[in-house]
Steps between C-alpha positions, in 0.01 A plus 500: 500500500845632579765411244817334620837606359820299504802663666666522157203685352486740795873569464467569126208734560700689763810526282303627202318757715836626627640542150731197486526259210473777242756591237715786625515814281812554293542857623299552821428861592260723689181361346601148605576618854154663512344175384678303772389747769138489383503121479638469854296787643761573766881478522660485842775749591780409740816687590737200504754548221721191517428406137272782391193642671212260466264722301731466198493119503141398410529665158842336445354158584222549243664715231869419518764772497283809467652845572450576868454866405167392349364406841640818654327709235168323558531530878661841551524673163313803372246287308474207734239224515570379857475645849609393847278392785431216739369233262633162606780657702669822386417476131492641152151487351336618176371855538144385432513307828534814710125569532449135600723552805351823630291301751830376648628857514180609674529221754865596557390850599291332767799306630509180287877481461801381703423534870786739578423719201131504586582613854730768362210622283273531801754665726669737252238581243586869536857422394383290203273783388797736519711271281215479248470878493875529447486260201207696357705820531842369404429235234676162466698388806704205622534339840825692544302825501331387823783301657534713811305440815442222756565140397366164607698210644820394321458266205314506171215710637707774661323751280488868575158652560528654154547157340210362701281788384592432135422130537165579665409743221608248235287224650207739534528591131567870565842480336658254261831430330555749220832346399810345656859616517701184519271309730390803705137596466411852391153576637237747389130556550308221331296743290822653365698180453243289315341576161181703510302219336579277801447767766163592349379139464200458731565296811316167476301360787714290732334170404525579128870580532570183696313287246718644225814426700385138538439486123853626436641244742301220339624593152858523624491159671271306268399251768504593867354423840311763696813558711706551182251754364489687828879508541576641153392851607495423875124551529330483841372148571129572528502733200681246283258224599200714406647623171594148391150374577349786299721425199415130516129588506552731201674222307836682490679243715452129438545267799727202427697248698863413439619153592733527795383848606331505840292809420250564218626715215360741244564565132495856378330606179721408204717255694636245255704183509753520218732231380823439685675822598852535366778733607738563785535788744651581839231641727530779753418370849230771492358398158120487486510136392669386822456772763229295679701209639202269555380558143851434364507165674154413366595592144856366481548263791793713621535680832640847431589696812640851503816486714613864480382560856625162630831505694783388271575181696139385464461556124454190287551637149645850541424869538349609166379180337332494160301188408555385140187440292570244229198449273230401753714415802725667752813291448767690691574800717806722507635743757620794289700813561602771252863591560477827310853612577651187345235468228389153614170328573589266785312176552566452870303176512302286255250234600302236310129447545328163447388595147853590382601335172826426324448826309454716808866605546535613137167682492568669832848602385355656184247705699763613749724618215209694358424650843864603542497678164172670589654622826808630319727233650770322301505149642316243709696313765372204701617411849518147633202497737186300422427169326470669158808720530750265336278427199414869462866597519570252220217640291634854548 
C-alpha cells in the first residue's frame, strides 16, 4: 500500500531536506558552506546583481551572515570543493559530481546543447579545435582573449566566434572554470583545472551516473514527484523515468501520495518529518527550495513567478523579488535593490501572502537588517508600494 502524507508533513520533509529549521552556526565559515553545497547538490549561478548574485544567497538563507569569501574560496580558490557546469542551469556543484555528469558532456560533443551552439559546433569544429589547442599552449584564458571575430545578431547572444567556441568546449567538458576575476570566467583544460583525484576518477556508466543524480535530488528534496526529480538536474525524460523505476524497484525510493498533489510522489532514503520548522529567511528567486514554480505552489500554496524578464509595466511584484520564508510558510515577498553607492538596501515593494501573521513585519525587518549588514550596507529603507510596505516601514 502507498502511504499518504498530509501537505504539512510533505512541507516539513522538504524543508528539513533543504536545511531549514536547523539552528544556525554562531560563526559560519567554509566548512558550513561546503555542507550546504553538499546538502543541496547544486547551486544555481545567475549574473543578475541587483541585490547580490544568486549563488551567494542559498547559504545566507540557511546559515545567516556567513563571509561571502567562504563561498568564493570553495568555488574558485586554490583548494576548492566546487566546480562549474550545467547542473540545473549554470551551476556550482560538489567536485565529486563531475564524473556523474560526463555522460552529459559526451552527449554535448554530439550536439546535445543549445541549437545555435550545436550548429556552430558542426560548422566550425576546426575553429573550436584551434581554440582548444591555443588554451593547451597558452594556459588559462578568458572570453576577452577570444573576443575578436564575427558576431551573431544583436542582443544577449551576440557572442564572437571565440566566445561561442569557449562555451561549446565548456559544455563538452573539454575546459572548465579554473577561477573567476570579478564575475568573468577564467578557463583552462579540465585536466589542469580540477584536482587529479577527480580527473582520474573512473567514468561511471551513464545509467549508474543518472541513478546517483536522482539519489542526490531525492535527498535534497525529501519528497518529490517524478517531474521534480527529473528537473533537479534537468535529466532527459526517458532516462529519468527509467532511473526512478529502477530505484523504486531497489527500495531506494518509496512511492507515496500527498493529499492535494495530482501526481504520485517519492520519498528518498533518510527522508524524515521533523517537528515544526522554526526560523526566518529571505529566499533567492533561484533558491533550490522554490526554483520549480509548480512545486512551490504545491508545497506552500503560493504562486511565485520570476518577473525579471517580464516588461516593467506587466510585473505584479517587482524586478528582483525575494519570497520570505517564515517558519513553515511563505508569508511575504519583497522587491529588493542594493544601493551600494548610498549604502542602502532598498525595499522597493513589500507584499503580504495569505499566511502572513502579525509578527511578519518585525521578523522580515530583522532579516532585512541582517542581510544589509551582510552586504556591507548601512541601512534598510522601505518604499510605499505593496500591501505590506507601511507595516514593514514601521517595523524598520
